[in-house]
XYZ file of C-alpha atoms in Angstrom:
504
model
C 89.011 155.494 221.932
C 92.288 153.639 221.719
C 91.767 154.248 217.478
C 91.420 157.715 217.404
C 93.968 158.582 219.852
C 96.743 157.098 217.998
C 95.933 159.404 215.448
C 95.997 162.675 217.396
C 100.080 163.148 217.994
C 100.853 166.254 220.142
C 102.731 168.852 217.652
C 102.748 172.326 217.735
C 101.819 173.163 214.389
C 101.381 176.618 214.812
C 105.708 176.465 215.555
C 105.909 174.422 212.388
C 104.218 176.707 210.605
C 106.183 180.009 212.042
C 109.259 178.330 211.536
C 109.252 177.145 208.238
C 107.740 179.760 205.815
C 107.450 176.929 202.903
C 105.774 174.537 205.307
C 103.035 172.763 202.765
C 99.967 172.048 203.137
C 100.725 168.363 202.873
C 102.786 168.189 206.174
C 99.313 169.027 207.793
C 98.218 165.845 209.916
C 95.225 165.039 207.739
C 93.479 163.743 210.874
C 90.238 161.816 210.209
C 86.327 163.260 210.041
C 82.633 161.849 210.249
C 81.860 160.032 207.411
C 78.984 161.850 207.147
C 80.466 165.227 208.111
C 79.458 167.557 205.145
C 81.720 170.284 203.403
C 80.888 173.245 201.096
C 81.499 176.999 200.740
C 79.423 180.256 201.284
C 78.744 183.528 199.776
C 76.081 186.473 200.483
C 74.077 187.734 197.816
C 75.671 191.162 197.812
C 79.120 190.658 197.758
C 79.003 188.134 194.954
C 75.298 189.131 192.995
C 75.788 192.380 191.287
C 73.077 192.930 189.158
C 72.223 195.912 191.021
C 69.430 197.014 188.809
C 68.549 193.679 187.453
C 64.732 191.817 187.463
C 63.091 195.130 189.260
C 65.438 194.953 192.024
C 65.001 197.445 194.844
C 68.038 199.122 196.480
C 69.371 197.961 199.477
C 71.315 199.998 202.436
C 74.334 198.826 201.304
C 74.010 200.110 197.734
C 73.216 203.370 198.954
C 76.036 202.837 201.643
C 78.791 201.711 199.251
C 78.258 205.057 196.906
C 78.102 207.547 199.757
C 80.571 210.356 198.623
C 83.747 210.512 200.393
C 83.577 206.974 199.859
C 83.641 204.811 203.497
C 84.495 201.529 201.240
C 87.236 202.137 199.722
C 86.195 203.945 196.703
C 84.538 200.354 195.506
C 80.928 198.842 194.765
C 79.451 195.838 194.697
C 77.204 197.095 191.419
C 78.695 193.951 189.025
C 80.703 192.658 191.572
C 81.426 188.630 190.567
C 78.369 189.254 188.052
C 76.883 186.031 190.130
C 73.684 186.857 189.240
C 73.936 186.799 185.214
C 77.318 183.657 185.758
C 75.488 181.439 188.768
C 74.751 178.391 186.239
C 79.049 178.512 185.691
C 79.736 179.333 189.384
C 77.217 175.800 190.504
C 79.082 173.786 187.539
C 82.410 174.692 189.403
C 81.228 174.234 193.047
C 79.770 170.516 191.588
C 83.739 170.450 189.919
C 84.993 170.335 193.494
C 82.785 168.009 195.037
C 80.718 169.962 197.838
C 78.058 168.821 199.170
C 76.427 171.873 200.228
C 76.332 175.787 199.372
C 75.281 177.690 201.665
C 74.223 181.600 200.360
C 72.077 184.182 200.925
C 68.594 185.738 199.839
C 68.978 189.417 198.602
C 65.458 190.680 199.942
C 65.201 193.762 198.155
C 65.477 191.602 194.724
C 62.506 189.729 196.362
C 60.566 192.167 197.258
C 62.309 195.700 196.185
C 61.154 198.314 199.038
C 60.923 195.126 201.694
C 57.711 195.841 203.480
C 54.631 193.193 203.730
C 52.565 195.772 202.034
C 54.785 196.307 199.300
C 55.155 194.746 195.569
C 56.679 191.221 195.398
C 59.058 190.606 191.914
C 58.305 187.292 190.508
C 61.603 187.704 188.797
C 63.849 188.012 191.623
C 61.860 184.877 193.185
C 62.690 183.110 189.717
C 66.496 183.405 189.742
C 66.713 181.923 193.311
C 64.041 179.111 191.608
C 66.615 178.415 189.226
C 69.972 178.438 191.518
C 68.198 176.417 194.048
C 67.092 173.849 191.405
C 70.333 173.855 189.886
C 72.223 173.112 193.000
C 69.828 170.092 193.675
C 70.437 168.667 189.936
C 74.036 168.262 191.168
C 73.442 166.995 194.537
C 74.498 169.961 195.922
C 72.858 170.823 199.335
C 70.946 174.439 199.517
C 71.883 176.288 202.989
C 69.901 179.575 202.436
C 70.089 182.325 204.856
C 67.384 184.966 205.104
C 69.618 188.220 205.762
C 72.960 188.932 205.544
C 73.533 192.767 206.233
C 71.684 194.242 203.300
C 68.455 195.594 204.794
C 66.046 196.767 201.840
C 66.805 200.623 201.675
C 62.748 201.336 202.131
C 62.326 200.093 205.437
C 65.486 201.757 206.933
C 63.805 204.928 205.056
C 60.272 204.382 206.671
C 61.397 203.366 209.908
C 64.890 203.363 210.532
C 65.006 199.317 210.128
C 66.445 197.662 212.635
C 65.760 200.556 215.127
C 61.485 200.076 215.089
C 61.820 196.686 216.586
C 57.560 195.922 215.777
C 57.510 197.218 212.341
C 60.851 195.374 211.592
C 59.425 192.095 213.032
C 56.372 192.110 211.303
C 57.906 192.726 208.136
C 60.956 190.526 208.568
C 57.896 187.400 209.601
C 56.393 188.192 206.495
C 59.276 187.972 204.292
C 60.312 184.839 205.518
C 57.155 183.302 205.396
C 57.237 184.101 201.959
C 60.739 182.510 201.050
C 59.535 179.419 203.109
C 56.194 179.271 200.566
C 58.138 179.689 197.981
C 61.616 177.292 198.090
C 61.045 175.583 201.578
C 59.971 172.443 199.924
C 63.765 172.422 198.452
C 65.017 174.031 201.281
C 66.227 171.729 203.978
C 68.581 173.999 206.395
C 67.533 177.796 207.008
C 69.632 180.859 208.475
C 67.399 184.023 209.552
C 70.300 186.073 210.429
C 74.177 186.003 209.632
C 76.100 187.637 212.349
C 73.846 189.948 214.603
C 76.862 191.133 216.662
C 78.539 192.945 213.681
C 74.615 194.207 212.475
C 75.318 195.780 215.675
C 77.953 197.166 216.779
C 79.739 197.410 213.450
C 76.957 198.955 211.833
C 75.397 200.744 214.981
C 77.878 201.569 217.009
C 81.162 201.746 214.951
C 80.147 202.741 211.783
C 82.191 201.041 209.526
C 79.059 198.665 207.687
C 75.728 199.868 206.507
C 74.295 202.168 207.547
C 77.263 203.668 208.980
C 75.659 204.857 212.219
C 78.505 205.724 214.783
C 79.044 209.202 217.489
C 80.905 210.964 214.695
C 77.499 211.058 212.696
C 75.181 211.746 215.301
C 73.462 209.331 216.188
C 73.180 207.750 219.820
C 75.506 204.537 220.332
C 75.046 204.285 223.799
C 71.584 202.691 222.906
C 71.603 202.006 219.450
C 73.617 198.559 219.141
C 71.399 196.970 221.928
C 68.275 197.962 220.542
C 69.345 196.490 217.253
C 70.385 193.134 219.292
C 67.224 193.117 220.863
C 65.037 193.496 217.631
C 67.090 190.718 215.955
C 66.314 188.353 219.086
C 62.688 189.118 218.840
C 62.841 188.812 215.249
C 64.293 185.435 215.189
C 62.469 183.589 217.579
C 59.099 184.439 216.030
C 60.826 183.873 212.497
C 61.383 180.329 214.461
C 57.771 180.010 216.038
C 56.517 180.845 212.211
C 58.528 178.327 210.968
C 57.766 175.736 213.235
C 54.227 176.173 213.192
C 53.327 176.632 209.621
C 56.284 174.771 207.370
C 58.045 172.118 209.214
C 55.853 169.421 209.369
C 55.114 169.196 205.847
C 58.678 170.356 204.486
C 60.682 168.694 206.918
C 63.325 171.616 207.684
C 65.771 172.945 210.197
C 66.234 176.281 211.231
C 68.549 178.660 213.454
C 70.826 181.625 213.613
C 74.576 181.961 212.437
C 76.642 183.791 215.297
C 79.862 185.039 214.641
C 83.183 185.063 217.704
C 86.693 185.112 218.523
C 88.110 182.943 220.969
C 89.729 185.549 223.931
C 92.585 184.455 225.921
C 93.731 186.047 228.603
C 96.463 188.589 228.383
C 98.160 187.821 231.334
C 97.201 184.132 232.134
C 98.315 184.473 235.770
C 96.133 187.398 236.763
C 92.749 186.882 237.392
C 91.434 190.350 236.058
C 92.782 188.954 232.619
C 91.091 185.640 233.091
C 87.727 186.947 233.617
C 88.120 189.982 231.353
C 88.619 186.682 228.591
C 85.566 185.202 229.736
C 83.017 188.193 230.152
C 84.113 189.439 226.550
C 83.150 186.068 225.313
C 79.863 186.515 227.027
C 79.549 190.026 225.551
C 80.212 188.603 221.829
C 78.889 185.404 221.744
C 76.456 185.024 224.987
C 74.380 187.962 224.099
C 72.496 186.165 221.164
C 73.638 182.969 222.208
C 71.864 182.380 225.878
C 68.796 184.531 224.679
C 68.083 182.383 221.349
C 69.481 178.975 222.612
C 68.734 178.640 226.250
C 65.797 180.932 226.255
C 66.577 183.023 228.854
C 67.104 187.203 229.664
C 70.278 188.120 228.777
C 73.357 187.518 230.649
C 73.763 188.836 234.048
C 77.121 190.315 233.464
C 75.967 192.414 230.685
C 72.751 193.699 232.576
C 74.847 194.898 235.398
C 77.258 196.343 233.123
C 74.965 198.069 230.495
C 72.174 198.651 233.291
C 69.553 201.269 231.446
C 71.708 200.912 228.215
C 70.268 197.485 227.899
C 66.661 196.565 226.806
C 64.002 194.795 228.488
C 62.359 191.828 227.464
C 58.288 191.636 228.656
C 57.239 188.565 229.797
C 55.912 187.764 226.773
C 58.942 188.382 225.406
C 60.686 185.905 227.579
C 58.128 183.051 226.916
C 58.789 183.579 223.137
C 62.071 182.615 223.822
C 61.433 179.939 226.014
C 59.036 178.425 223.578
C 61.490 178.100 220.509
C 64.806 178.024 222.115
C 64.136 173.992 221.661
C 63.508 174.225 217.969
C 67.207 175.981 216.691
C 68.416 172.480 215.549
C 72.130 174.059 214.839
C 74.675 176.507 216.375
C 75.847 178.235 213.374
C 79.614 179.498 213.919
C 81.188 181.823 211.710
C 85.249 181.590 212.998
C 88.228 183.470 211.717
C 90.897 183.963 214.418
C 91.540 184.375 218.538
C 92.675 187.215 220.260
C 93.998 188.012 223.632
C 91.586 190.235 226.012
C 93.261 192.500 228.898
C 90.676 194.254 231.107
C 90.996 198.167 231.884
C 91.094 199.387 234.685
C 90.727 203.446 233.478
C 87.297 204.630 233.063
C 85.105 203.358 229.754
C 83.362 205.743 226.937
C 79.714 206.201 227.866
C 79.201 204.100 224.667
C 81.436 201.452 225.670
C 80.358 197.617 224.197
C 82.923 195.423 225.454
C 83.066 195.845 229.249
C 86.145 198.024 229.511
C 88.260 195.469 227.533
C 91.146 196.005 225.309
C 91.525 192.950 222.647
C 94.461 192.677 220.828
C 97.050 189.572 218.745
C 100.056 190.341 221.595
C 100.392 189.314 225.340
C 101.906 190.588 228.374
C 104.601 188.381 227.152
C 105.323 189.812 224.027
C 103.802 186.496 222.510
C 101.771 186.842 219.328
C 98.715 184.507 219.378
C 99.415 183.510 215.827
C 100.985 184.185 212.270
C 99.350 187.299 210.246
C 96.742 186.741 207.113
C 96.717 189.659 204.759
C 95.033 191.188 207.284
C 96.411 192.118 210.879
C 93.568 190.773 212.792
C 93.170 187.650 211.262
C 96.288 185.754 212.545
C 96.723 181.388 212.534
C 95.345 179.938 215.874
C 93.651 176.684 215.547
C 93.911 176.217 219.114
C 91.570 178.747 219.893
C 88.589 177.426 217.566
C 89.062 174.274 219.271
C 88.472 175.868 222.873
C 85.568 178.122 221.262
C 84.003 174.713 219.518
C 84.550 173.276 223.465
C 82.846 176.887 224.993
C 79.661 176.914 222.490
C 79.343 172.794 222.964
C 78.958 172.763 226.855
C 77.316 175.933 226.891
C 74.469 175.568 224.562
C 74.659 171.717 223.356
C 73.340 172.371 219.979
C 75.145 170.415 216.734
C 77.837 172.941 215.675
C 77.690 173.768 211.687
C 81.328 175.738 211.082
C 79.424 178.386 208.485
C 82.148 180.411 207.452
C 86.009 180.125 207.624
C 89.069 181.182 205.910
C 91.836 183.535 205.849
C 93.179 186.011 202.886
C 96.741 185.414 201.803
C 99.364 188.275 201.207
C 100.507 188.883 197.890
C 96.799 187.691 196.386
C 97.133 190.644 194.045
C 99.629 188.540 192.286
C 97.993 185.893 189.754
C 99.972 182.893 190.817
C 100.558 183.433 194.233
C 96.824 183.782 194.641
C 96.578 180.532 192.949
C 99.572 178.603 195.044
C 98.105 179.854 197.867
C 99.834 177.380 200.169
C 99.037 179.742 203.303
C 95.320 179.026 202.957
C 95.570 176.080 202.572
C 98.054 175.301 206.028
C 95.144 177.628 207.812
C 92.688 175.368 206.415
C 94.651 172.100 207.461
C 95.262 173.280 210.442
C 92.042 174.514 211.465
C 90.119 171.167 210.155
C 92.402 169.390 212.493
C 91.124 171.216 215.102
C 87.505 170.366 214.416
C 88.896 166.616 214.454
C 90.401 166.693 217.615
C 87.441 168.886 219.313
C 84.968 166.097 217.961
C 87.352 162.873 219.053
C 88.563 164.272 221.803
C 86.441 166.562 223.464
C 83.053 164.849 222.111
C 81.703 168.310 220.269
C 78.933 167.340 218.173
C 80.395 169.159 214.569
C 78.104 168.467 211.459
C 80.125 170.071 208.950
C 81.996 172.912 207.827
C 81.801 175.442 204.922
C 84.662 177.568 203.707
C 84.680 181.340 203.507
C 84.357 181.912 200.592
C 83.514 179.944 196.918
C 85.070 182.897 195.306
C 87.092 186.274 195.422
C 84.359 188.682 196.392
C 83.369 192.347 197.701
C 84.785 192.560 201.067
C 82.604 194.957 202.537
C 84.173 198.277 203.540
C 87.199 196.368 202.451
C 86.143 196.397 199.087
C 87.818 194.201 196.965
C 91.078 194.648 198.980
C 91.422 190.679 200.785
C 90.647 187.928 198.937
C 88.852 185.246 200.997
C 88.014 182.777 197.687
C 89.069 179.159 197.476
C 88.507 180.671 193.635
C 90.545 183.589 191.860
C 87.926 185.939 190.224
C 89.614 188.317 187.796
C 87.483 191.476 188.353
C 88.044 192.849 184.990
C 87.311 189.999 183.130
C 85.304 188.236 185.849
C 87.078 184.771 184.793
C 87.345 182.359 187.916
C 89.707 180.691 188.548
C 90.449 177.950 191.107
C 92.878 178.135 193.590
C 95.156 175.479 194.943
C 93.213 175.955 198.228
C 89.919 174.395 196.243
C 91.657 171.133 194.788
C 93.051 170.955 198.413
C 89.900 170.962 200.328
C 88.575 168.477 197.417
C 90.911 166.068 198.291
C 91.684 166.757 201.733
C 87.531 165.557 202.790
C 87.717 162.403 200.358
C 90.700 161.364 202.483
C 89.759 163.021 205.612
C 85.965 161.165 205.989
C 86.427 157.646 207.531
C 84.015 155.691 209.479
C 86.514 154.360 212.778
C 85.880 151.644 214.831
């Protein structure tokens, strides 16, 4: 190890970069990376597609959610949004521009099949334009990453059932889907993703309200239950996604599949109580455990949350728990989506009755009046490589599974401003910084990390953001829909062909 230790010099970086506000990118270590370690960028169909009412497309909960009236998304749509679907021959020409070697996106279902359900009409031409993105991507060497669902539910099944909420009629529809995407591009298709973050399907869209379909207490509906039950259909859904997968597609296309889970790294806000300490721990178990131990170690889920949530929390049958068991093996990658670290402090008054987190307060600041990092354009999302490093260590030794970093990035302030979006010098220190993190956690700390895929190819709809933060390692001009690419995209270009070394 004598090599790669003389590369890792102890700096506080995060100092550096507090200190000197026109720190550049350059002064980041650079320290070294696999080889074989793969880069690329991501996108979900609905932020970037548009084409709302394009090739038969059916409606999905999000374009019902994003035109509710008083607007909960910041008076924005995602109706043309970066006109993807009618530019993705351009936006493939620029990702083969910067050299990635894979793009990693998502399937809108309801262009696939427009109400959702196994019953219901399939549209050849929504199967045609993913045809002709995936086959474009492959012309330029350009690895497909395809996730099945990411947050926009087919409007007709959350109509005829309530979606996530019927876990049986979900399942069986969510099987047949993806048997259907597997028939139809698995033999391109080398990497799948059935779900992209199940904790904010959730609780952000269950419990707090703020995604589709914008169920919290203020519109009646029940989030002491709701957010679990959703958790626990996803699980189910998942694993026999997986068992699906396994037993009717691998052999003959040669595939991988698994989930993408989404978490902060928590450290304690007091570091020399003990309250704090475990209150860190237990809210990583709440976030990340929850999906993680049920789908990748195949077992019940974890104690602390059954004592907590007690009746709150669903049961799993026995066959339920031999489902897992049987395909916990088969999720060849731990998918991490990774934007910042937070401090937890546990309360001591009592919880709401609809509490998610185990009576703990989260927060940037600790009992020291120490913030864990510098601010993004937005408050929460604040500079702390350190912390992906310990939560690359935490999901390593807990689950052992190849980690795939599926999504990070930051938003930059002043992006509404044409050249400081494009010097964005900030993005590119976070990205520096955090890279060097992965480099250390996999020299130093032996964490298996296969590659890493920046959030996101372009400027896109942020949700109930709107189109707010920009996230893009590419400027889109929403008017004129001309991209762009930022200094953050030549930077990551150049950063992996110098970064990738084989070491002795």
């Amino acid at each position: 190890m004598s090599a790669e230790a003389s590369m890792f010099q102890a700096t506080d970086v995060v100092t550096q970069l507090n200190e000197s506000p026109d720190y550049h990118a350059s002064h980041v270590q650079e320290l070294p990376l696999p080889s074989n370690f793969s880069w690329g960028t991501a996108t979900a169909a609905y932020q970037i597609e548009g084409g709302a009412d394009r090739g038969g497309k059916g409606k999905s909960i999000w374009d019902t959610f994003s035109h509710i009236e008083p607007s909960r998304t910041n008076g924005e749509h995602a109706d043309v949004a970066c006109d993807h679907y009618n530019r993705m021959p351009e936006d493939v020409d620029l990702m083969s521009t910067l050299d990635v070697d894979v793009y990693r996106f998502s399937l809108s279902w309801s262009r696939i099949i427009p109400l959702g359900g196994r019953e219901d009409a399939i549209s050849e031409e929504g199967i045609a334009f993913y045809d002709k993105l995936i086959d474009k991507l492959l012309e330029h060497d350009i690895e497909p990453v395809v996730t099945l669902y990411h947050w926009d539910l087919p409007q007709g099944l959350y109509d005829t059932y309530g979606g996530f909420l019927n876990t049986d009629e979900f399942r069986a529809d969510f099987i047949h889907y993806a048997r259907l995407c597997f028939s139809r591009f698995g033999s391109r298709v080398q990497k799948w993703v059935t779900f992209n973050e199940p904790y904010i399907i959730s609780i952000f869209a269950h419990l707090n309200g703020t995604l589709a379909p914008g169920h919290c207490r203020e519109q009646g509906t029940d989030t002491t239950t709701e957010p679990w039950r959703v958790g626990h259909t996803i699980i189910l859904s998942h694993a026999s996604v997986v068992q699906m997968y396994v037993s009717e597609f691998q052999s003959s296309q040669n595939g991988s599949i698994s989930i993408v889970l989404n978490g902060h790294f928590y450290e304690p806000f007091d570091s020399q109580k003990q309250i704090d300490i475990d209150a860190a721990e237990r809210r990583m178990v709440f976030y990340i455990g929850w999906f993680g131990d049920t789908i990748f170690l195949g077992q019940d889920y974890p104690i602390a949350m059954q004592e907590y949530l007690g009746v709150r929390l669903p049961k799993f049958t026995s066959e339920d728990l031999e489902l897992l068991r049987q395909t916990a093996q088969f999720n060849a990658f731990y998918g991490m989506n990774h934007y910042s670290t937070k401090y937890a402090r546990q309360l001591t008054d009592a919880p709401a009755n609809d509490d998610w987190t185990s009576n703990i307060e989260e927060g940037p600041v600790n009992s020291a009046g120490v913030e864990i990092g510098p601010k993004s354009a937005q408050e929460w999302l604040r500079v702390a490589p350190e912390g992906f490093r310990k939560l690359l260590n935490w999901v390593w030794k807990r689950y052992r599974r190849p980690v795939i970093i599926t999504e990070n990035g930051c938003p930059c302030v002043g992006e509404e401003d044409l050249q400081v979006a494009i010097n964005d010098t900030f993005r590119q220190r976070y990205f520096g910084l955090y890279l060097d993190a992965i480099s250390r956690a996999i020299y130093e700390d032996g964490v298996d990390v296969m590659g890493y895929y920046a959030w996101s190819l372009m400027d896109n709809y942020e949700w109930a953001a709107g189109y707010g933060p920009r996230y893009g390692i590419v400027h889109v001009d929403y008017e004129t829909l001309t991209r762009t690419p930022k200094g953050s995209a030549w930077y990551l270009r150049d950063t992996f062909k110098r970064r990738r070394v084989v070491l002795s």
